[in-house]
mmCIF file of C-alpha atoms in Angstrom:
data_model
loop_
_atom_site.group_PDB
_atom_site.id
_atom_site.type_symbol
_atom_site.label_atom_id
_atom_site.label_comp_id
_atom_site.label_asym_id
_atom_site.label_seq_id
_atom_site.Cartn_x
_atom_site.Cartn_y
_atom_site.Cartn_z
ATOM 1 C CA MET A 1 52.372 -110.178 -58.337
ATOM 2 C CA SER A 2 50.272 -107.998 -56.084
ATOM 3 C CA ILE A 3 47.226 -106.670 -57.798
ATOM 4 C CA ALA A 4 47.676 -104.542 -54.706
ATOM 5 C CA ARG A 5 44.736 -102.959 -52.948
ATOM 6 C CA GLU A 6 46.146 -99.492 -53.412
ATOM 7 C CA VAL A 7 44.304 -96.363 -54.135
ATOM 8 C CA ALA A 8 46.026 -93.409 -55.760
ATOM 9 C CA PRO A 9 45.994 -90.575 -53.141
ATOM 10 C CA GLU A 10 44.995 -87.047 -54.070
ATOM 11 C CA TRP A 11 48.619 -85.769 -54.287
ATOM 12 C CA ALA A 12 49.633 -88.458 -56.833
ATOM 13 C CA THR A 13 47.709 -87.084 -59.704
ATOM 14 C CA GLU A 14 46.514 -83.939 -61.322
ATOM 15 C CA PRO A 15 42.854 -82.965 -60.652
ATOM 16 C CA ALA A 16 40.604 -84.525 -63.268
ATOM 17 C CA GLU A 17 36.967 -85.368 -63.877
ATOM 18 C CA PRO A 18 36.158 -88.950 -63.198
ATOM 19 C CA THR A 19 36.240 -91.176 -66.270
ATOM 20 C CA SER A 20 34.433 -94.377 -67.235
ATOM 21 C CA GLY A 21 36.179 -97.382 -68.689
ATOM 22 C CA SER A 22 35.039 -99.200 -71.769
ATOM 23 C CA GLY A 23 34.736 -102.591 -70.083
ATOM 24 C CA SER A 24 31.393 -104.300 -70.421
ATOM 25 C CA GLY A 25 29.094 -105.502 -67.730
ATOM 26 C CA SER A 26 26.403 -103.790 -65.683
ATOM 27 C CA GLY A 27 26.810 -103.196 -61.980
ATOM 28 C CA THR A 28 30.461 -102.174 -62.236
ATOM 29 C CA GLU A 29 31.671 -99.020 -60.554
ATOM 30 C CA THR A 30 34.171 -96.596 -62.160
ATOM 31 C CA VAL A 31 36.855 -94.833 -60.033
ATOM 32 C CA GLY A 32 35.446 -91.726 -58.351
ATOM 33 C CA SER A 33 36.991 -88.413 -57.477
ATOM 34 C CA ASN A 34 40.471 -88.035 -56.105
ATOM 35 C CA ARG A 35 39.112 -87.104 -52.761
ATOM 36 C CA ARG A 36 37.042 -90.324 -52.581
ATOM 37 C CA LEU A 37 40.109 -92.283 -53.670
ATOM 38 C CA ARG A 38 42.169 -90.832 -50.811
ATOM 39 C CA GLY A 39 39.397 -91.722 -48.308
ATOM 40 C CA LEU A 40 39.558 -95.424 -49.401
ATOM 41 C CA LEU A 41 43.395 -95.738 -49.090
ATOM 42 C CA ASP A 42 43.868 -96.900 -45.525
ATOM 43 C CA GLY A 43 41.102 -99.469 -45.392
ATOM 44 C CA ALA A 44 41.875 -100.877 -48.755
ATOM 45 C CA SER A 45 45.542 -101.436 -48.003
ATOM 46 C CA ARG A 46 44.663 -103.219 -44.768
ATOM 47 C CA SER A 47 42.164 -105.505 -46.376
ATOM 48 C CA TRP A 48 44.505 -106.566 -49.159
ATOM 49 C CA CYS A 49 46.920 -107.900 -46.595
ATOM 50 C CA ALA A 50 44.272 -110.294 -45.138
ATOM 51 C CA ASP A 51 42.925 -113.581 -46.479
ATOM 52 C CA PRO A 52 42.369 -115.054 -49.024
ATOM 53 C CA TYR A 53 45.287 -113.535 -50.941
ATOM 54 C CA ALA A 54 47.836 -114.076 -48.184
ATOM 55 C CA ASP A 55 46.677 -117.643 -47.721
ATOM 56 C CA ALA A 56 47.121 -118.349 -51.459
ATOM 57 C CA LEU A 57 50.599 -116.944 -51.475
ATOM 58 C CA ARG A 58 51.653 -118.935 -48.422
ATOM 59 C CA ALA A 59 50.206 -122.113 -49.963
ATOM 60 C CA GLY A 60 51.628 -121.330 -53.436
ATOM 61 C CA ARG A 61 48.394 -122.121 -55.143
ATOM 62 C CA GLY A 62 44.833 -120.973 -55.853
ATOM 63 C CA PRO A 63 42.149 -120.911 -56.804
ATOM 64 C CA LEU A 64 41.964 -117.168 -56.427
ATOM 65 C CA PHE A 65 39.908 -114.621 -58.380
ATOM 66 C CA LEU A 66 39.134 -110.954 -58.824
ATOM 67 C CA ARG A 67 35.388 -110.583 -58.672
ATOM 68 C CA ARG A 68 33.640 -107.615 -60.305
ATOM 69 C CA ALA A 69 30.452 -106.169 -58.845
ATOM 70 C CA ASP A 70 28.314 -107.900 -61.551
ATOM 71 C CA GLY A 71 29.706 -111.297 -60.588
ATOM 72 C CA TRP A 72 32.356 -111.596 -63.350
ATOM 73 C CA LEU A 73 35.440 -113.460 -62.219
ATOM 74 C CA LEU A 74 39.048 -113.108 -63.353
ATOM 75 C CA PRO A 75 41.208 -116.135 -62.418
ATOM 76 C CA LEU A 76 44.551 -115.164 -60.820
ATOM 77 C CA GLU A 77 47.598 -117.237 -61.663
ATOM 78 C CA VAL A 78 48.942 -117.872 -58.246
ATOM 79 C CA GLU A 79 50.935 -120.967 -59.202
ATOM 80 C CA ARG A 80 52.762 -119.096 -61.913
ATOM 81 C CA TRP A 81 53.471 -116.182 -59.614
ATOM 82 C CA CYS A 82 54.949 -118.461 -56.994
ATOM 83 C CA ALA A 83 57.067 -120.472 -59.410
ATOM 84 C CA GLU A 84 60.480 -119.558 -60.838
ATOM 85 C CA ALA A 85 60.577 -116.896 -63.601
ATOM 86 C CA ASP A 86 59.497 -118.376 -66.963
ATOM 87 C CA ALA A 87 60.725 -117.581 -70.387
ATOM 88 C CA ALA A 88 58.509 -114.461 -70.745
ATOM 89 C CA ASP A 89 59.697 -113.196 -67.423
ATOM 90 C CA LEU A 90 63.368 -113.741 -68.300
ATOM 91 C CA GLU A 91 62.868 -111.691 -71.514
ATOM 92 C CA VAL A 92 61.673 -108.847 -69.248
ATOM 93 C CA VAL A 93 64.680 -109.317 -66.998
ATOM 94 C CA GLU A 94 67.051 -109.113 -69.994
ATOM 95 C CA ARG A 95 65.563 -105.802 -71.019
ATOM 96 C CA CYS A 96 66.031 -104.174 -67.619
ATOM 97 C CA GLU A 97 68.469 -101.265 -67.154
ATOM 98 C CA GLY A 98 70.250 -100.132 -64.102
ATOM 99 C CA ALA A 99 68.667 -100.607 -60.644
ATOM 100 C CA VAL A 100 65.208 -102.190 -60.942
ATOM 101 C CA LEU A 101 62.078 -101.410 -58.924
ATOM 102 C CA ASP A 102 59.385 -104.134 -59.151
ATOM 103 C CA VAL A 103 56.080 -102.444 -58.276
ATOM 104 C CA GLY A 104 53.711 -104.936 -56.739
ATOM 105 C CA CYS A 105 56.302 -107.614 -56.639
ATOM 106 C CA GLY A 106 53.977 -110.216 -55.192
ATOM 107 C CA PRO A 107 55.910 -113.429 -54.191
ATOM 108 C CA GLY A 108 59.025 -112.051 -55.860
ATOM 109 C CA ARG A 109 60.035 -114.292 -58.697
ATOM 110 C CA LEU A 110 61.195 -111.391 -60.835
ATOM 111 C CA VAL A 111 63.194 -109.726 -58.009
ATOM 112 C CA ALA A 112 64.806 -113.127 -57.373
ATOM 113 C CA ALA A 113 65.612 -113.656 -61.075
ATOM 114 C CA LEU A 114 67.119 -110.156 -61.266
ATOM 115 C CA SER A 115 69.210 -110.679 -58.128
ATOM 116 C CA ALA A 116 70.417 -114.066 -59.279
ATOM 117 C CA ARG A 117 71.903 -112.304 -62.392
ATOM 118 C CA GLY A 118 73.658 -109.794 -60.250
ATOM 119 C CA LEU A 119 71.329 -106.963 -60.972
ATOM 120 C CA ARG A 120 70.264 -104.493 -58.280
ATOM 121 C CA ALA A 121 66.543 -104.991 -57.602
ATOM 122 C CA LEU A 122 63.943 -104.136 -54.966
ATOM 123 C CA GLY A 123 60.357 -105.305 -54.789
ATOM 124 C CA ILE A 124 57.592 -103.251 -53.065
ATOM 125 C CA ASP A 125 54.272 -104.597 -52.157
ATOM 126 C CA VAL A 126 51.576 -103.799 -49.569
ATOM 127 C CA SER A 127 51.091 -107.466 -48.742
ATOM 128 C CA GLU A 128 53.135 -108.727 -45.768
ATOM 129 C CA ALA A 129 52.862 -112.309 -47.174
ATOM 130 C CA ALA A 130 54.229 -111.193 -50.567
ATOM 131 C CA VAL A 131 57.199 -109.366 -49.037
ATOM 132 C CA ALA A 132 57.964 -112.347 -46.723
ATOM 133 C CA HIS A 133 57.830 -114.743 -49.690
ATOM 134 C CA THR A 134 60.181 -112.497 -51.810
ATOM 135 C CA ARG A 135 62.665 -112.342 -48.982
ATOM 136 C CA GLY A 136 62.378 -116.039 -48.394
ATOM 137 C CA ILE A 137 63.554 -116.803 -51.934
ATOM 138 C CA GLY A 138 66.507 -114.466 -51.708
ATOM 139 C CA GLY A 139 65.031 -111.224 -53.051
ATOM 140 C CA ARG A 140 64.959 -107.869 -51.389
ATOM 141 C CA ALA A 141 61.611 -106.296 -50.661
ATOM 142 C CA LEU A 142 59.819 -103.614 -48.625
ATOM 143 C CA ARG A 143 56.192 -103.529 -47.506
ATOM 144 C CA ARG A 144 55.326 -100.310 -49.199
ATOM 145 C CA SER A 145 52.615 -98.703 -51.439
ATOM 146 C CA VAL A 146 53.955 -97.310 -54.723
ATOM 147 C CA PHE A 147 52.132 -94.028 -53.662
ATOM 148 C CA ALA A 148 54.069 -93.876 -50.320
ATOM 149 C CA PRO A 149 57.680 -92.616 -50.152
ATOM 150 C CA VAL A 150 59.978 -95.157 -51.881
ATOM 151 C CA PRO A 151 63.861 -95.449 -51.428
ATOM 152 C CA GLY A 152 65.857 -93.929 -54.343
ATOM 153 C CA GLU A 153 63.027 -91.775 -55.755
ATOM 154 C CA GLY A 154 64.047 -90.244 -59.022
ATOM 155 C CA ARG A 155 67.049 -92.598 -59.500
ATOM 156 C CA TRP A 156 65.685 -95.987 -60.525
ATOM 157 C CA GLY A 157 66.764 -97.189 -63.950
ATOM 158 C CA THR A 158 63.790 -99.510 -64.584
ATOM 159 C CA ALA A 159 60.381 -99.932 -63.095
ATOM 160 C CA LEU A 160 58.227 -103.029 -63.609
ATOM 161 C CA LEU A 161 54.439 -103.370 -63.687
ATOM 162 C CA ILE A 162 53.991 -107.040 -64.401
ATOM 163 C CA ASP A 163 51.099 -109.567 -64.026
ATOM 164 C CA GLY A 164 48.328 -106.941 -64.256
ATOM 165 C CA ASN A 165 49.895 -104.357 -61.980
ATOM 166 C CA LEU A 166 48.939 -101.548 -64.328
ATOM 167 C CA GLY A 167 45.714 -101.921 -62.468
ATOM 168 C CA ILE A 168 47.103 -100.685 -59.115
ATOM 169 C CA GLY A 169 45.003 -97.889 -57.723
ATOM 170 C CA GLY A 170 42.434 -98.043 -60.524
ATOM 171 C CA ASP A 171 43.855 -94.854 -62.043
ATOM 172 C CA PRO A 172 46.376 -95.398 -64.860
ATOM 173 C CA ASP A 173 47.123 -91.611 -65.193
ATOM 174 C CA ALA A 174 48.057 -91.375 -61.532
ATOM 175 C CA LEU A 175 50.113 -94.577 -61.602
ATOM 176 C CA LEU A 176 52.115 -93.516 -64.701
ATOM 177 C CA HIS A 177 52.661 -90.026 -63.184
ATOM 178 C CA ARG A 178 54.012 -91.681 -60.035
ATOM 179 C CA ILE A 179 56.243 -94.048 -61.851
ATOM 180 C CA ALA A 180 57.726 -91.186 -63.845
ATOM 181 C CA HIS A 181 58.783 -89.583 -60.540
ATOM 182 C CA LEU A 182 60.367 -92.748 -59.309
ATOM 183 C CA LEU A 183 62.523 -93.247 -62.406
ATOM 184 C CA ALA A 184 65.667 -91.321 -63.352
ATOM 185 C CA PRO A 185 65.199 -89.055 -66.341
ATOM 186 C CA GLY A 186 64.903 -91.259 -69.381
ATOM 187 C CA GLY A 187 64.222 -94.257 -67.197
ATOM 188 C CA LEU A 188 62.489 -97.375 -68.528
ATOM 189 C CA LEU A 189 59.027 -98.745 -67.611
ATOM 190 C CA ILE A 190 58.127 -102.320 -68.677
ATOM 191 C CA ALA A 191 54.508 -103.014 -68.208
ATOM 192 C CA GLU A 192 52.408 -106.137 -68.957
ATOM 193 C CA THR A 193 49.148 -105.425 -70.692
ATOM 194 C CA VAL A 194 45.982 -107.516 -71.224
ATOM 195 C CA PRO A 195 46.430 -109.322 -74.488
ATOM 196 C CA TYR A 196 43.417 -107.707 -76.184
ATOM 197 C CA ASP A 197 42.053 -104.233 -76.461
ATOM 198 C CA ILE A 198 40.462 -103.159 -73.209
ATOM 199 C CA ASP A 199 40.292 -100.021 -71.086
ATOM 200 C CA GLU A 200 38.334 -100.880 -67.918
ATOM 201 C CA ARG A 201 38.262 -99.143 -64.546
ATOM 202 C CA VAL A 202 36.107 -100.899 -62.028
ATOM 203 C CA HIS A 203 35.782 -101.952 -58.418
ATOM 204 C CA VAL A 204 36.647 -105.619 -57.583
ATOM 205 C CA HIS A 205 37.376 -107.755 -54.619
ATOM 206 C CA VAL A 206 39.591 -110.839 -54.084
ATOM 207 C CA THR A 207 37.776 -114.087 -53.514
ATOM 208 C CA ASP A 208 38.672 -117.777 -53.412
ATOM 209 C CA ALA A 209 36.785 -120.929 -54.283
ATOM 210 C CA TRP A 210 34.744 -120.638 -51.065
ATOM 211 C CA ALA A 211 33.637 -117.141 -51.950
ATOM 212 C CA THR A 212 35.458 -115.673 -48.978
ATOM 213 C CA PRO A 213 34.393 -112.033 -48.874
ATOM 214 C CA GLY A 214 36.833 -109.164 -49.311
ATOM 215 C CA ASP A 215 36.488 -105.379 -49.420
ATOM 216 C CA PRO A 216 36.066 -103.833 -52.820
ATOM 217 C CA PHE A 217 38.914 -101.722 -54.296
ATOM 218 C CA PRO A 218 39.462 -99.805 -57.500
ATOM 219 C CA TRP A 219 41.246 -101.685 -60.313
ATOM 220 C CA ALA A 220 42.057 -101.162 -63.988
ATOM 221 C CA ARG A 221 42.743 -103.467 -66.900
ATOM 222 C CA LEU A 222 44.498 -102.101 -69.933
ATOM 223 C CA GLY A 223 45.334 -103.596 -73.366
ATOM 224 C CA THR A 224 48.301 -102.210 -75.227
ATOM 225 C CA PRO A 225 46.380 -99.595 -77.326
ATOM 226 C CA ALA A 226 44.849 -98.143 -74.040
ATOM 227 C CA LEU A 227 48.263 -98.035 -72.322
ATOM 228 C CA LEU A 228 49.723 -96.302 -75.324
ATOM 229 C CA ARG A 229 47.029 -93.668 -75.173
ATOM 230 C CA TYR A 230 47.539 -92.982 -71.482
ATOM 231 C CA ALA A 231 51.276 -92.934 -71.907
ATOM 232 C CA ALA A 232 51.220 -90.463 -74.831
ATOM 233 C CA ARG A 233 49.275 -87.884 -72.890
ATOM 234 C CA SER A 234 51.576 -88.336 -69.825
ATOM 235 C CA GLY A 235 54.723 -87.592 -71.728
ATOM 236 C CA TRP A 236 56.038 -91.206 -72.095
ATOM 237 C CA HIS A 237 57.611 -92.496 -75.297
ATOM 238 C CA ALA A 238 56.881 -96.081 -76.361
ATOM 239 C CA THR A 239 60.082 -97.876 -77.405
ATOM 240 C CA ASP A 240 58.853 -101.407 -77.943
ATOM 241 C CA GLN A 241 55.930 -103.790 -77.637
ATOM 242 C CA TRP A 242 56.011 -107.613 -77.876
ATOM 243 C CA SER A 243 54.077 -110.769 -77.102
ATOM 244 C CA THR A 244 55.415 -114.066 -75.814
ATOM 245 C CA GLY A 245 53.806 -117.082 -74.092
ATOM 246 C CA GLY A 246 50.327 -115.566 -74.567
ATOM 247 C CA ARG A 247 51.385 -112.416 -72.630
ATOM 248 C CA SER A 248 51.785 -108.922 -73.900
ATOM 249 C CA PHE A 249 54.331 -106.247 -72.867
ATOM 250 C CA VAL A 250 55.131 -102.618 -73.557
ATOM 251 C CA ALA A 251 58.340 -100.728 -72.906
ATOM 252 C CA LEU A 252 58.002 -97.002 -72.296
ATOM 253 C CA ARG A 253 60.719 -94.360 -71.866
ATOM 254 C CA SER A 254 60.149 -91.406 -69.463
ATOM 255 C CA ARG A 255 61.028 -87.777 -70.340
ATOM 256 C CA SER A 256 64.765 -87.270 -70.378
ATOM 257 C CA ARG A 257 67.403 -84.638 -70.877
ATOM 258 C CA SER A 258 69.705 -87.438 -71.877
ATOM 259 C CA THR A 259 68.871 -91.109 -72.437
ATOM 260 C CA SER A 260 72.357 -92.220 -73.080
ATOM 261 C CA ARG A 261 73.357 -92.814 -69.468
ATOM 262 C CA SER A 262 72.058 -95.477 -67.140
ATOM 263 C CA ALA A 263 70.712 -94.348 -63.826
ATOM 264 C CA GLU A 264 72.943 -94.283 -60.836
ATOM 265 C CA PRO A 265 71.898 -96.940 -58.237
ATOM 266 C CA PRO A 266 69.574 -95.530 -55.609
ATOM 267 C CA ASN A 267 71.347 -94.703 -52.325
ATOM 268 C CA SER A 268 70.040 -94.639 -48.738
ATOM 269 C CA THR A 269 71.360 -95.342 -45.248
ATOM 270 C CA ALA A 270 69.994 -98.848 -44.466
ATOM 271 C CA VAL A 271 70.255 -102.070 -46.382
ATOM 272 C CA ILE A 272 66.896 -103.646 -47.194
ATOM 273 C CA SER A 273 66.189 -106.286 -44.639
ATOM 274 C CA SER A 274 65.849 -110.029 -45.411
ATOM 275 C CA GLN A 275 64.415 -112.875 -43.500
ATOM 276 C CA ARG A 276 67.860 -114.455 -43.546
ATOM 277 C CA ALA A 277 70.739 -112.300 -42.248
ATOM 278 C CA ARG A 278 73.251 -111.689 -45.041
ATOM 279 C CA LYS A 279 76.163 -109.275 -45.564
ATOM 280 C CA PRO A 280 75.221 -106.652 -48.112
ATOM 281 C CA SER A 281 77.170 -106.877 -51.374
ATOM 282 C CA PRO A 282 78.839 -103.806 -52.946
ATOM 283 C CA GLY A 283 76.435 -102.025 -55.246
ATOM 284 C CA ARG A 284 73.293 -103.535 -53.767
ATOM 285 C CA PRO A 285 70.406 -101.032 -53.466
ATOM 286 C CA ALA A 286 69.805 -99.694 -50.043
ATOM 287 C CA ALA A 287 66.493 -98.585 -48.593
ATOM 288 C CA ASP A 288 64.606 -97.514 -45.588
ATOM 289 C CA SER A 289 62.784 -100.259 -43.764
#
């Protein structure tokens, strides 16, 4: 998982008035204008790749938290992210179609699980430590923001936003708009939601048990009702929702001329690199490094 320090750039979304989330707590900041978001992008991405997040991934354990401006802390499940895919994860894997793009793949357990089942999968993450970990367990990953050019745009069969990655960029409208452009027509998005009703857009920073400071970045937290509202106005069609192991998920289908065909695997000219040299297998996704 990434909870990536990514900010939706101006070109990724339609112009809109800033909106406030319904999350409680004084001292929180809502996401500002698109221009301000774009101004934050470079510094935010750089800071996410530094400690304490990278240290936690390398160690495979926390404690690690998202800290809101008012002091509220959200514990992050580093140990679960760095473990093998659990039963809830494997249910997500079973629902995937075609070539799979794991957005904010973190240490890569889902990418590895997909690959182990012979499915074409690519993880993207802005964290160098996350990409290295994913490659180290046999997955394929690129250090890339979801808002930057991504291999196979418009041809992915499934996109994943798991472990809170609906929060990436702090702008759900922009993120859903971007994912729709990455998927093939009629492609599938599987997103994990907060297991209660919330629609919160705030600024947070990553911290550890020693209160190591980090730069603030925009983030969002959505329950299933909130995601369905955002999805409906963005042209997505909800096909399923379920809960398992205390976690909640929603499956959304993008606009399509025909939903009966699986997406063709994305193509490019270079095989995604891995920390261990390996001969690419037929049908594996290819990508720019």
